[in-house]
mmCIF file with all atom_site columns, C-alpha atoms in Angstrom:
data_model
loop_
_atom_site.group_PDB
_atom_site.id
_atom_site.type_symbol
_atom_site.label_atom_id
_atom_site.label_alt_id
_atom_site.label_comp_id
_atom_site.label_asym_id
_atom_site.label_entity_id
_atom_site.label_seq_id
_atom_site.pdbx_PDB_ins_code
_atom_site.Cartn_x
_atom_site.Cartn_y
_atom_site.Cartn_z
_atom_site.occupancy
_atom_site.B_iso_or_equiv
_atom_site.pdbx_formal_charge
_atom_site.auth_seq_id
_atom_site.auth_comp_id
_atom_site.auth_asym_id
_atom_site.auth_atom_id
_atom_site.pdbx_PDB_model_num
ATOM 1   C CA . UNK A 1 1   ? 13.972  -8.418  1.806   1.00 0.00 ? 227 UNK A CA 1
ATOM 2   C CA . UNK A 1 2   ? 10.674  -9.657  3.874   1.00 0.00 ? 228 UNK A CA 1
ATOM 3   C CA . UNK A 1 3   ? 8.681   -11.688 1.412   1.00 0.00 ? 229 UNK A CA 1
ATOM 4   C CA . UNK A 1 4   ? 5.909   -13.036 2.151   1.00 0.00 ? 230 UNK A CA 1
ATOM 5   C CA . UNK A 1 5   ? 3.895   -15.348 1.244   1.00 0.00 ? 231 UNK A CA 1
ATOM 6   C CA . UNK A 1 6   ? -0.211  -15.129 0.734   1.00 0.00 ? 232 UNK A CA 1
ATOM 7   C CA . UNK A 1 7   ? -2.601  -18.532 0.116   1.00 0.00 ? 233 UNK A CA 1
ATOM 8   C CA . UNK A 1 8   ? -4.788  -19.405 -1.072  1.00 0.00 ? 234 UNK A CA 1
ATOM 9   C CA . UNK A 1 9   ? -3.791  -16.981 -4.568  1.00 0.00 ? 235 UNK A CA 1
ATOM 10  C CA . UNK A 1 10  ? -8.198  -17.381 -4.591  1.00 0.00 ? 236 UNK A CA 1
ATOM 11  C CA . UNK A 1 11  ? -10.815 -18.787 -2.874  1.00 0.00 ? 237 UNK A CA 1
ATOM 12  C CA . UNK A 1 12  ? -14.239 -19.203 -4.936  1.00 0.00 ? 238 UNK A CA 1
ATOM 13  C CA . UNK A 1 13  ? -16.938 -18.445 -1.529  1.00 0.00 ? 239 UNK A CA 1
ATOM 14  C CA . UNK A 1 14  ? -20.270 -17.539 -1.524  1.00 0.00 ? 240 UNK A CA 1
ATOM 15  C CA . UNK A 1 15  ? -21.947 -14.442 0.648   1.00 0.00 ? 241 UNK A CA 1
ATOM 16  C CA . UNK A 1 16  ? -22.447 -15.478 4.166   1.00 0.00 ? 242 UNK A CA 1
ATOM 17  C CA . UNK A 1 17  ? -19.755 -17.821 4.878   1.00 0.00 ? 243 UNK A CA 1
ATOM 18  C CA . UNK A 1 18  ? -16.150 -18.037 6.738   1.00 0.00 ? 244 UNK A CA 1
ATOM 19  C CA . UNK A 1 19  ? -13.401 -16.099 5.092   1.00 0.00 ? 245 UNK A CA 1
ATOM 20  C CA . UNK A 1 20  ? -10.184 -16.934 5.781   1.00 0.00 ? 246 UNK A CA 1
ATOM 21  C CA . UNK A 1 21  ? -7.093  -15.937 4.425   1.00 0.00 ? 247 UNK A CA 1
ATOM 22  C CA . UNK A 1 22  ? -2.856  -16.679 4.869   1.00 0.00 ? 248 UNK A CA 1
ATOM 23  C CA . UNK A 1 23  ? 0.193   -14.658 4.662   1.00 0.00 ? 249 UNK A CA 1
ATOM 24  C CA . UNK A 1 24  ? 3.345   -16.102 5.860   1.00 0.00 ? 250 UNK A CA 1
ATOM 25  C CA . UNK A 1 25  ? 6.400   -13.961 6.052   1.00 0.00 ? 251 UNK A CA 1
ATOM 26  C CA . UNK A 1 26  ? 10.188  -15.254 5.715   1.00 0.00 ? 252 UNK A CA 1
ATOM 27  C CA . UNK A 1 27  ? 11.352  -14.489 8.431   1.00 0.00 ? 253 UNK A CA 1
ATOM 28  C CA . UNK A 1 28  ? 9.963   -12.772 11.922  1.00 0.00 ? 254 UNK A CA 1
ATOM 29  C CA . UNK A 1 29  ? 7.930   -9.636  11.650  1.00 0.00 ? 255 UNK A CA 1
ATOM 30  C CA . UNK A 1 30  ? 8.940   -7.036  14.474  1.00 0.00 ? 256 UNK A CA 1
ATOM 31  C CA . UNK A 1 31  ? 6.321   -6.066  16.952  1.00 0.00 ? 257 UNK A CA 1
ATOM 32  C CA . UNK A 1 32  ? 3.598   -7.798  14.530  1.00 0.00 ? 258 UNK A CA 1
ATOM 33  C CA . UNK A 1 33  ? 4.047   -4.788  11.880  1.00 0.00 ? 259 UNK A CA 1
ATOM 34  C CA . UNK A 1 34  ? 1.593   -6.815  9.626   1.00 0.00 ? 260 UNK A CA 1
ATOM 35  C CA . UNK A 1 35  ? -1.418  -4.277  7.917   1.00 0.00 ? 261 UNK A CA 1
ATOM 36  C CA . UNK A 1 36  ? -3.992  -5.866  5.632   1.00 0.00 ? 262 UNK A CA 1
ATOM 37  C CA . UNK A 1 37  ? -5.681  -3.827  2.553   1.00 0.00 ? 263 UNK A CA 1
ATOM 38  C CA . UNK A 1 38  ? -8.916  -4.187  0.563   1.00 0.00 ? 264 UNK A CA 1
ATOM 39  C CA . UNK A 1 39  ? -8.496  -3.360  -3.638  1.00 0.00 ? 265 UNK A CA 1
ATOM 40  C CA . UNK A 1 40  ? -11.817 -3.879  -5.271  1.00 0.00 ? 266 UNK A CA 1
ATOM 41  C CA . UNK A 1 41  ? -11.582 -3.325  -9.060  1.00 0.00 ? 267 UNK A CA 1
ATOM 42  C CA . UNK A 1 42  ? -10.117 -0.110  -10.009 1.00 0.00 ? 268 UNK A CA 1
ATOM 43  C CA . UNK A 1 43  ? -10.315 1.787   -7.010  1.00 0.00 ? 269 UNK A CA 1
ATOM 44  C CA . UNK A 1 44  ? -7.223  1.770   -4.814  1.00 0.00 ? 270 UNK A CA 1
ATOM 45  C CA . UNK A 1 45  ? -5.899  0.128   -1.733  1.00 0.00 ? 271 UNK A CA 1
ATOM 46  C CA . UNK A 1 46  ? -7.954  0.808   1.274   1.00 0.00 ? 272 UNK A CA 1
ATOM 47  C CA . UNK A 1 47  ? -6.521  -0.377  5.153   1.00 0.00 ? 273 UNK A CA 1
ATOM 48  C CA . UNK A 1 48  ? -8.679  -2.855  7.426   1.00 0.00 ? 274 UNK A CA 1
ATOM 49  C CA . UNK A 1 49  ? -5.651  -4.299  9.421   1.00 0.00 ? 275 UNK A CA 1
ATOM 50  C CA . UNK A 1 50  ? -2.839  -2.300  11.453  1.00 0.00 ? 276 UNK A CA 1
ATOM 51  C CA . UNK A 1 51  ? -0.329  -4.306  13.735  1.00 0.00 ? 277 UNK A CA 1
ATOM 52  C CA . UNK A 1 52  ? -2.183  -7.372  12.914  1.00 0.00 ? 278 UNK A CA 1
ATOM 53  C CA . UNK A 1 53  ? -4.719  -7.230  15.013  1.00 0.00 ? 279 UNK A CA 1
ATOM 54  C CA . UNK A 1 54  ? -6.627  -3.738  14.942  1.00 0.00 ? 280 UNK A CA 1
ATOM 55  C CA . UNK A 1 55  ? -9.382  -2.889  12.543  1.00 0.00 ? 281 UNK A CA 1
ATOM 56  C CA . UNK A 1 56  ? -9.056  0.518   10.712  1.00 0.00 ? 282 UNK A CA 1
ATOM 57  C CA . UNK A 1 57  ? -11.019 3.025   11.840  1.00 0.00 ? 283 UNK A CA 1
ATOM 58  C CA . UNK A 1 58  ? -14.408 2.718   10.012  1.00 0.00 ? 284 UNK A CA 1
ATOM 59  C CA . UNK A 1 59  ? -13.195 -0.826  9.226   1.00 0.00 ? 285 UNK A CA 1
ATOM 60  C CA . UNK A 1 60  ? -16.543 -3.779  10.212  1.00 0.00 ? 286 UNK A CA 1
ATOM 61  C CA . UNK A 1 61  ? -15.888 -5.539  12.410  1.00 0.00 ? 287 UNK A CA 1
ATOM 62  C CA . UNK A 1 62  ? -16.149 -9.081  10.496  1.00 0.00 ? 288 UNK A CA 1
ATOM 63  C CA . UNK A 1 63  ? -13.175 -8.205  9.812   1.00 0.00 ? 289 UNK A CA 1
ATOM 64  C CA . UNK A 1 64  ? -10.276 -9.846  12.121  1.00 0.00 ? 290 UNK A CA 1
ATOM 65  C CA . UNK A 1 65  ? -6.294  -9.255  12.538  1.00 0.00 ? 291 UNK A CA 1
ATOM 66  C CA . UNK A 1 66  ? -4.490  -12.434 14.387  1.00 0.00 ? 292 UNK A CA 1
ATOM 67  C CA . UNK A 1 67  ? -0.928  -13.713 15.077  1.00 0.00 ? 293 UNK A CA 1
ATOM 68  C CA . UNK A 1 68  ? 1.912   -13.007 15.126  1.00 0.00 ? 294 UNK A CA 1
ATOM 69  C CA . UNK A 1 69  ? 6.055   -13.941 14.370  1.00 0.00 ? 295 UNK A CA 1
ATOM 70  C CA . UNK A 1 70  ? 5.750   -15.416 10.762  1.00 0.00 ? 296 UNK A CA 1
ATOM 71  C CA . UNK A 1 71  ? 2.209   -17.046 10.678  1.00 0.00 ? 297 UNK A CA 1
ATOM 72  C CA . UNK A 1 72  ? -1.152  -14.399 10.013  1.00 0.00 ? 298 UNK A CA 1
ATOM 73  C CA . UNK A 1 73  ? -4.221  -13.961 9.289   1.00 0.00 ? 299 UNK A CA 1
ATOM 74  C CA . UNK A 1 74  ? -7.760  -11.845 8.399   1.00 0.00 ? 300 UNK A CA 1
ATOM 75  C CA . UNK A 1 75  ? -10.201 -13.665 8.713   1.00 0.00 ? 301 UNK A CA 1
ATOM 76  C CA . UNK A 1 76  ? -13.968 -12.136 7.070   1.00 0.00 ? 302 UNK A CA 1
ATOM 77  C CA . UNK A 1 77  ? -16.586 -13.088 9.761   1.00 0.00 ? 303 UNK A CA 1
ATOM 78  C CA . UNK A 1 78  ? -19.188 -13.490 7.073   1.00 0.00 ? 304 UNK A CA 1
ATOM 79  C CA . UNK A 1 79  ? -18.781 -12.503 3.761   1.00 0.00 ? 305 UNK A CA 1
ATOM 80  C CA . UNK A 1 80  ? -20.925 -9.807  2.478   1.00 0.00 ? 306 UNK A CA 1
ATOM 81  C CA . UNK A 1 81  ? -21.662 -8.836  -1.550  1.00 0.00 ? 307 UNK A CA 1
ATOM 82  C CA . UNK A 1 82  ? -18.964 -5.981  -0.574  1.00 0.00 ? 308 UNK A CA 1
ATOM 83  C CA . UNK A 1 83  ? -16.228 -7.762  0.708   1.00 0.00 ? 309 UNK A CA 1
ATOM 84  C CA . UNK A 1 84  ? -15.805 -9.781  -2.383  1.00 0.00 ? 310 UNK A CA 1
ATOM 85  C CA . UNK A 1 85  ? -12.331 -8.194  -3.665  1.00 0.00 ? 311 UNK A CA 1
ATOM 86  C CA . UNK A 1 86  ? -8.584  -8.604  -3.316  1.00 0.00 ? 312 UNK A CA 1
ATOM 87  C CA . UNK A 1 87  ? -6.415  -8.893  -0.595  1.00 0.00 ? 313 UNK A CA 1
ATOM 88  C CA . UNK A 1 88  ? -3.198  -7.720  0.346   1.00 0.00 ? 314 UNK A CA 1
ATOM 89  C CA . UNK A 1 89  ? -1.061  -8.211  3.338   1.00 0.00 ? 315 UNK A CA 1
ATOM 90  C CA . UNK A 1 90  ? 1.842   -5.990  4.575   1.00 0.00 ? 316 UNK A CA 1
ATOM 91  C CA . UNK A 1 91  ? 5.017   -5.848  6.374   1.00 0.00 ? 317 UNK A CA 1
ATOM 92  C CA . UNK A 1 92  ? 6.420   -2.333  7.879   1.00 0.00 ? 318 UNK A CA 1
ATOM 93  C CA . UNK A 1 93  ? 8.731   -3.571  10.736  1.00 0.00 ? 319 UNK A CA 1
ATOM 94  C CA . UNK A 1 94  ? 12.371  -3.075  7.804   1.00 0.00 ? 320 UNK A CA 1
ATOM 95  C CA . UNK A 1 95  ? 11.801  -2.122  4.140   1.00 0.00 ? 321 UNK A CA 1
ATOM 96  C CA . UNK A 1 96  ? 8.027   -1.779  3.286   1.00 0.00 ? 322 UNK A CA 1
ATOM 97  C CA . UNK A 1 97  ? 6.829   -5.025  1.155   1.00 0.00 ? 323 UNK A CA 1
ATOM 98  C CA . UNK A 1 98  ? 3.474   -6.789  -0.064  1.00 0.00 ? 324 UNK A CA 1
ATOM 99  C CA . UNK A 1 99  ? 2.242   -10.378 -0.586  1.00 0.00 ? 325 UNK A CA 1
ATOM 100 C CA . UNK A 1 100 ? 1.218   -10.789 -3.951  1.00 0.00 ? 326 UNK A CA 1
ATOM 101 C CA . UNK A 1 101 ? -2.678  -10.348 -3.230  1.00 0.00 ? 327 UNK A CA 1
ATOM 102 C CA . UNK A 1 102 ? -5.561  -13.946 -2.154  1.00 0.00 ? 328 UNK A CA 1
ATOM 103 C CA . UNK A 1 103 ? -9.039  -12.231 -4.442  1.00 0.00 ? 329 UNK A CA 1
ATOM 104 C CA . UNK A 1 104 ? -12.039 -13.629 -2.792  1.00 0.00 ? 330 UNK A CA 1
ATOM 105 C CA . UNK A 1 105 ? -14.329 -14.064 -5.222  1.00 0.00 ? 331 UNK A CA 1
ATOM 106 C CA . UNK A 1 106 ? -17.651 -14.908 -5.528  1.00 0.00 ? 332 UNK A CA 1
ATOM 107 C CA . UNK A 1 107 ? -18.637 -18.703 -6.345  1.00 0.00 ? 333 UNK A CA 1
ATOM 108 C CA . UNK B 2 1   ? -12.499 15.053  4.050   1.00 0.00 ? 97  UNK B CA 1
ATOM 109 C CA . UNK B 2 2   ? -9.155  13.767  4.157   1.00 0.00 ? 98  UNK B CA 1
ATOM 110 C CA . UNK B 2 3   ? -7.942  13.765  0.427   1.00 0.00 ? 99  UNK B CA 1
ATOM 111 C CA . UNK B 2 4   ? -4.702  12.766  -1.968  1.00 0.00 ? 100 UNK B CA 1
ATOM 112 C CA . UNK B 2 5   ? -4.385  13.118  -5.534  1.00 0.00 ? 101 UNK B CA 1
ATOM 113 C CA . UNK B 2 6   ? -1.791  12.836  -7.286  1.00 0.00 ? 102 UNK B CA 1
ATOM 114 C CA . UNK B 2 7   ? -0.830  14.933  -11.142 1.00 0.00 ? 103 UNK B CA 1
ATOM 115 C CA . UNK B 2 8   ? 2.471   14.346  -13.071 1.00 0.00 ? 104 UNK B CA 1
ATOM 116 C CA . UNK B 2 9   ? 1.765   10.646  -14.601 1.00 0.00 ? 105 UNK B CA 1
ATOM 117 C CA . UNK B 2 10  ? 2.152   10.328  -18.751 1.00 0.00 ? 106 UNK B CA 1
ATOM 118 C CA . UNK B 2 11  ? 4.226   8.939   -21.586 1.00 0.00 ? 107 UNK B CA 1
ATOM 119 C CA . UNK B 2 12  ? 8.113   9.076   -21.177 1.00 0.00 ? 108 UNK B CA 1
ATOM 120 C CA . UNK B 2 13  ? 11.002  7.110   -23.566 1.00 0.00 ? 109 UNK B CA 1
ATOM 121 C CA . UNK B 2 14  ? 12.794  5.373   -21.118 1.00 0.00 ? 110 UNK B CA 1
ATOM 122 C CA . UNK B 2 15  ? 16.288  7.123   -19.854 1.00 0.00 ? 111 UNK B CA 1
ATOM 123 C CA . UNK B 2 16  ? 14.085  10.226  -19.150 1.00 0.00 ? 112 UNK B CA 1
ATOM 124 C CA . UNK B 2 17  ? 12.679  12.299  -16.299 1.00 0.00 ? 113 UNK B CA 1
ATOM 125 C CA . UNK B 2 18  ? 9.180   12.893  -15.171 1.00 0.00 ? 114 UNK B CA 1
ATOM 126 C CA . UNK B 2 19  ? 8.494   14.585  -11.911 1.00 0.00 ? 115 UNK B CA 1
ATOM 127 C CA . UNK B 2 20  ? 4.706   13.210  -9.202  1.00 0.00 ? 116 UNK B CA 1
ATOM 128 C CA . UNK B 2 21  ? 3.164   15.559  -7.147  1.00 0.00 ? 117 UNK B CA 1
ATOM 129 C CA . UNK B 2 22  ? 0.514   14.726  -4.833  1.00 0.00 ? 118 UNK B CA 1
ATOM 130 C CA . UNK B 2 23  ? -1.970  17.730  -2.961  1.00 0.00 ? 119 UNK B CA 1
ATOM 131 C CA . UNK B 2 24  ? -3.037  16.895  0.246   1.00 0.00 ? 120 UNK B CA 1
ATOM 132 C CA . UNK B 2 25  ? -5.543  18.370  2.438   1.00 0.00 ? 121 UNK B CA 1
ATOM 133 C CA . UNK B 2 26  ? -7.818  16.868  5.728   1.00 0.00 ? 122 UNK B CA 1
ATOM 134 C CA . UNK B 2 27  ? -5.201  16.978  8.241   1.00 0.00 ? 123 UNK B CA 1
ATOM 135 C CA . UNK B 2 28  ? -1.957  18.525  9.296   1.00 0.00 ? 124 UNK B CA 1
ATOM 136 C CA . UNK B 2 29  ? 0.151   16.928  6.519   1.00 0.00 ? 125 UNK B CA 1
ATOM 137 C CA . UNK B 2 30  ? 3.908   18.045  8.458   1.00 0.00 ? 126 UNK B CA 1
ATOM 138 C CA . UNK B 2 31  ? 2.495   15.833  11.485  1.00 0.00 ? 127 UNK B CA 1
ATOM 139 C CA . UNK B 2 32  ? 2.877   11.996  8.738   1.00 0.00 ? 128 UNK B CA 1
ATOM 140 C CA . UNK B 2 33  ? 5.644   10.928  7.722   1.00 0.00 ? 129 UNK B CA 1
ATOM 141 C CA . UNK B 2 34  ? 4.101   9.691   3.388   1.00 0.00 ? 130 UNK B CA 1
ATOM 142 C CA . UNK B 2 35  ? 4.753   7.248   1.257   1.00 0.00 ? 131 UNK B CA 1
ATOM 143 C CA . UNK B 2 36  ? 5.374   6.474   -2.451  1.00 0.00 ? 132 UNK B CA 1
ATOM 144 C CA . UNK B 2 37  ? 3.537   2.545   -3.327  1.00 0.00 ? 133 UNK B CA 1
ATOM 145 C CA . UNK B 2 38  ? 3.138   1.410   -6.955  1.00 0.00 ? 134 UNK B CA 1
ATOM 146 C CA . UNK B 2 39  ? 1.263   -1.330  -8.775  1.00 0.00 ? 135 UNK B CA 1
ATOM 147 C CA . UNK B 2 40  ? 2.305   -2.598  -12.141 1.00 0.00 ? 136 UNK B CA 1
ATOM 148 C CA . UNK B 2 41  ? -0.880  -3.146  -14.819 1.00 0.00 ? 137 UNK B CA 1
ATOM 149 C CA . UNK B 2 42  ? -2.350  -6.834  -13.432 1.00 0.00 ? 138 UNK B CA 1
ATOM 150 C CA . UNK B 2 43  ? 0.180   -7.107  -10.543 1.00 0.00 ? 139 UNK B CA 1
ATOM 151 C CA . UNK B 2 44  ? 0.487   -6.103  -7.472  1.00 0.00 ? 140 UNK B CA 1
ATOM 152 C CA . UNK B 2 45  ? 1.715   -3.484  -4.984  1.00 0.00 ? 141 UNK B CA 1
ATOM 153 C CA . UNK B 2 46  ? 5.403   -2.278  -4.552  1.00 0.00 ? 142 UNK B CA 1
ATOM 154 C CA . UNK B 2 47  ? 6.681   -0.010  -1.832  1.00 0.00 ? 143 UNK B CA 1
ATOM 155 C CA . UNK B 2 48  ? 8.446   3.153   -3.921  1.00 0.00 ? 144 UNK B CA 1
ATOM 156 C CA . UNK B 2 49  ? 9.583   5.389   -1.188  1.00 0.00 ? 145 UNK B CA 1
ATOM 157 C CA . UNK B 2 50  ? 9.385   7.224   2.023   1.00 0.00 ? 146 UNK B CA 1
ATOM 158 C CA . UNK B 2 51  ? 9.996   10.755  3.941   1.00 0.00 ? 147 UNK B CA 1
ATOM 159 C CA . UNK B 2 52  ? 9.749   11.516  6.609   1.00 0.00 ? 148 UNK B CA 1
ATOM 160 C CA . UNK B 2 53  ? 7.068   14.644  8.294   1.00 0.00 ? 149 UNK B CA 1
ATOM 161 C CA . UNK B 2 54  ? 9.853   16.776  8.499   1.00 0.00 ? 150 UNK B CA 1
ATOM 162 C CA . UNK B 2 55  ? 11.205  15.778  5.303   1.00 0.00 ? 151 UNK B CA 1
ATOM 163 C CA . UNK B 2 56  ? 14.928  16.023  7.196   1.00 0.00 ? 152 UNK B CA 1
ATOM 164 C CA . UNK B 2 57  ? 14.769  11.301  6.383   1.00 0.00 ? 153 UNK B CA 1
ATOM 165 C CA . UNK B 2 58  ? 13.608  9.756   3.465   1.00 0.00 ? 154 UNK B CA 1
ATOM 166 C CA . UNK B 2 59  ? 14.047  6.024   2.191   1.00 0.00 ? 155 UNK B CA 1
ATOM 167 C CA . UNK B 2 60  ? 13.971  4.241   -0.974  1.00 0.00 ? 156 UNK B CA 1
ATOM 168 C CA . UNK B 2 61  ? 13.085  1.019   -2.059  1.00 0.00 ? 157 UNK B CA 1
ATOM 169 C CA . UNK B 2 62  ? 16.163  -0.920  -3.538  1.00 0.00 ? 158 UNK B CA 1
ATOM 170 C CA . UNK B 2 63  ? 15.112  -1.409  -7.373  1.00 0.00 ? 159 UNK B CA 1
ATOM 171 C CA . UNK B 2 64  ? 14.842  2.896   -7.548  1.00 0.00 ? 160 UNK B CA 1
ATOM 172 C CA . UNK B 2 65  ? 17.684  3.911   -5.119  1.00 0.00 ? 161 UNK B CA 1
ATOM 173 C CA . UNK B 2 66  ? 19.969  6.015   -6.703  1.00 0.00 ? 162 UNK B CA 1
ATOM 174 C CA . UNK B 2 67  ? 17.314  6.712   -9.412  1.00 0.00 ? 163 UNK B CA 1
ATOM 175 C CA . UNK B 2 68  ? 14.047  8.506   -7.153  1.00 0.00 ? 164 UNK B CA 1
ATOM 176 C CA . UNK B 2 69  ? 14.236  11.286  -5.366  1.00 0.00 ? 165 UNK B CA 1
ATOM 177 C CA . UNK B 2 70  ? 11.438  11.870  -2.519  1.00 0.00 ? 166 UNK B CA 1
ATOM 178 C CA . UNK B 2 71  ? 10.755  15.531  -1.590  1.00 0.00 ? 167 UNK B CA 1
ATOM 179 C CA . UNK B 2 72  ? 8.259   17.092  0.568   1.00 0.00 ? 168 UNK B CA 1
ATOM 180 C CA . UNK B 2 73  ? 6.598   20.870  0.890   1.00 0.00 ? 169 UNK B CA 1
ATOM 181 C CA . UNK B 2 74  ? 4.920   21.417  4.675   1.00 0.00 ? 170 UNK B CA 1
ATOM 182 C CA . UNK B 2 75  ? 4.415   25.039  3.394   1.00 0.00 ? 171 UNK B CA 1
ATOM 183 C CA . UNK B 2 76  ? 2.030   24.103  0.237   1.00 0.00 ? 172 UNK B CA 1
ATOM 184 C CA . UNK B 2 77  ? 0.864   20.130  1.003   1.00 0.00 ? 173 UNK B CA 1
ATOM 185 C CA . UNK B 2 78  ? 2.541   18.786  -1.245  1.00 0.00 ? 174 UNK B CA 1
ATOM 186 C CA . UNK B 2 79  ? 4.931   15.170  -1.371  1.00 0.00 ? 175 UNK B CA 1
ATOM 187 C CA . UNK B 2 80  ? 6.802   15.166  -4.372  1.00 0.00 ? 176 UNK B CA 1
ATOM 188 C CA . UNK B 2 81  ? 8.841   12.204  -6.913  1.00 0.00 ? 177 UNK B CA 1
ATOM 189 C CA . UNK B 2 82  ? 10.464  12.805  -8.780  1.00 0.00 ? 178 UNK B CA 1
ATOM 190 C CA . UNK B 2 83  ? 12.070  10.162  -11.236 1.00 0.00 ? 179 UNK B CA 1
ATOM 191 C CA . UNK B 2 84  ? 14.946  9.848   -13.328 1.00 0.00 ? 180 UNK B CA 1
ATOM 192 C CA . UNK B 2 85  ? 16.864  7.077   -15.787 1.00 0.00 ? 181 UNK B CA 1
ATOM 193 C CA . UNK B 2 86  ? 13.730  5.937   -15.916 1.00 0.00 ? 182 UNK B CA 1
ATOM 194 C CA . UNK B 2 87  ? 13.032  2.047   -17.260 1.00 0.00 ? 183 UNK B CA 1
ATOM 195 C CA . UNK B 2 88  ? 10.187  -0.032  -18.396 1.00 0.00 ? 184 UNK B CA 1
ATOM 196 C CA . UNK B 2 89  ? 10.519  -2.101  -15.408 1.00 0.00 ? 185 UNK B CA 1
ATOM 197 C CA . UNK B 2 90  ? 9.186   1.478   -13.748 1.00 0.00 ? 186 UNK B CA 1
ATOM 198 C CA . UNK B 2 91  ? 5.928   1.758   -15.905 1.00 0.00 ? 187 UNK B CA 1
ATOM 199 C CA . UNK B 2 92  ? 2.689   1.488   -13.457 1.00 0.00 ? 188 UNK B CA 1
ATOM 200 C CA . UNK B 2 93  ? -0.249  2.913   -11.357 1.00 0.00 ? 189 UNK B CA 1
ATOM 201 C CA . UNK B 2 94  ? 1.605   5.837   -8.670  1.00 0.00 ? 190 UNK B CA 1
ATOM 202 C CA . UNK B 2 95  ? -0.458  6.072   -5.523  1.00 0.00 ? 191 UNK B CA 1
ATOM 203 C CA . UNK B 2 96  ? 0.818   8.551   -2.532  1.00 0.00 ? 192 UNK B CA 1
ATOM 204 C CA . UNK B 2 97  ? -0.401  6.883   0.503   1.00 0.00 ? 193 UNK B CA 1
ATOM 205 C CA . UNK B 2 98  ? 0.246   8.692   3.944   1.00 0.00 ? 194 UNK B CA 1
ATOM 206 C CA . UNK B 2 99  ? 1.245   7.128   6.305   1.00 0.00 ? 195 UNK B CA 1
ATOM 207 C CA . UNK B 2 100 ? -0.083  6.091   10.325  1.00 0.00 ? 196 UNK B CA 1
ATOM 208 C CA . UNK B 2 101 ? 1.695   8.625   11.715  1.00 0.00 ? 197 UNK B CA 1
ATOM 209 C CA . UNK B 2 102 ? 5.313   10.158  11.535  1.00 0.00 ? 198 UNK B CA 1
ATOM 210 C CA . UNK B 2 103 ? 7.220   6.997   11.193  1.00 0.00 ? 199 UNK B CA 1
ATOM 211 C CA . UNK B 2 104 ? 9.215   5.456   7.604   1.00 0.00 ? 200 UNK B CA 1
ATOM 212 C CA . UNK B 2 105 ? 8.018   2.107   8.393   1.00 0.00 ? 201 UNK B CA 1
ATOM 213 C CA . UNK B 2 106 ? 4.194   2.349   8.710   1.00 0.00 ? 202 UNK B CA 1
ATOM 214 C CA . UNK B 2 107 ? 1.428   0.928   7.607   1.00 0.00 ? 203 UNK B CA 1
ATOM 215 C CA . UNK B 2 108 ? -0.776  3.604   4.724   1.00 0.00 ? 204 UNK B CA 1
ATOM 216 C CA . UNK B 2 109 ? -3.723  5.157   5.429   1.00 0.00 ? 205 UNK B CA 1
ATOM 217 C CA . UNK B 2 110 ? -4.755  6.974   3.511   1.00 0.00 ? 206 UNK B CA 1
ATOM 218 C CA . UNK B 2 111 ? -4.597  5.980   -0.158  1.00 0.00 ? 207 UNK B CA 1
ATOM 219 C CA . UNK B 2 112 ? -4.784  8.591   -4.096  1.00 0.00 ? 208 UNK B CA 1
ATOM 220 C CA . UNK B 2 113 ? -6.680  7.419   -6.638  1.00 0.00 ? 209 UNK B CA 1
ATOM 221 C CA . UNK B 2 114 ? -2.788  7.128   -8.555  1.00 0.00 ? 210 UNK B CA 1
ATOM 222 C CA . UNK B 2 115 ? -1.210  8.260   -11.563 1.00 0.00 ? 211 UNK B CA 1
ATOM 223 C CA . UNK B 2 116 ? -0.433  5.650   -14.642 1.00 0.00 ? 212 UNK B CA 1
ATOM 224 C CA . UNK B 2 117 ? 3.180   6.699   -15.061 1.00 0.00 ? 213 UNK B CA 1
ATOM 225 C CA . UNK B 2 118 ? 3.965   4.566   -18.844 1.00 0.00 ? 214 UNK B CA 1
ATOM 226 C CA . UNK B 2 119 ? 7.801   4.089   -20.258 1.00 0.00 ? 215 UNK B CA 1
ATOM 227 C CA . UNK B 2 120 ? 7.757   2.818   -23.504 1.00 0.00 ? 216 UNK B CA 1
ATOM 228 C CA . UNK B 2 121 ? 9.321   4.334   -26.952 1.00 0.00 ? 217 UNK B CA 1
#
């Protein structure tokens, strides 16, 4: 099983600031099969990024994904009030697994 | 509008069974693999099972293999999860999710709102 580790666990930032979230895999991912999701309290997750760097339909361009192999990054260029949430990475190169999540909270 | 609506959750005793359903609308259901993903209260996400668009291929997490069965009825645009020999650790909100394409291993681009399963005596 591929284990995903996310850091930091919590990120405290102000609106307008840049957020950088990290996801590290225990082994190299096939063809960058890495996705990112946003989950707000009481809501289902929503897909942001797939294939490590492709934005899902309707996702604003302040969200970007990068990385390959074992190290991946989700960047939010300028935080909007609605971006404060929990973010999960997921690999789907083998039996799908999720990281434990990074909470982005208002500072 | 693309939509997934789960039903069937509830309270069940350890060792019991429960069947979940997911009604899909707004897309050509048979063209996409589908999955179940669960989230224990206050915890992260755990993928449970996937089924191909035709229903001919299925895939399970080790934690549920041999206890859970996934199926679909493409004539009714419905996905199902039959859960047997339930354990306390199966307690979670169960989400139905649409795979990104007809791939068992995939990202999930559409999610339902979930149905809660509680396993307790």
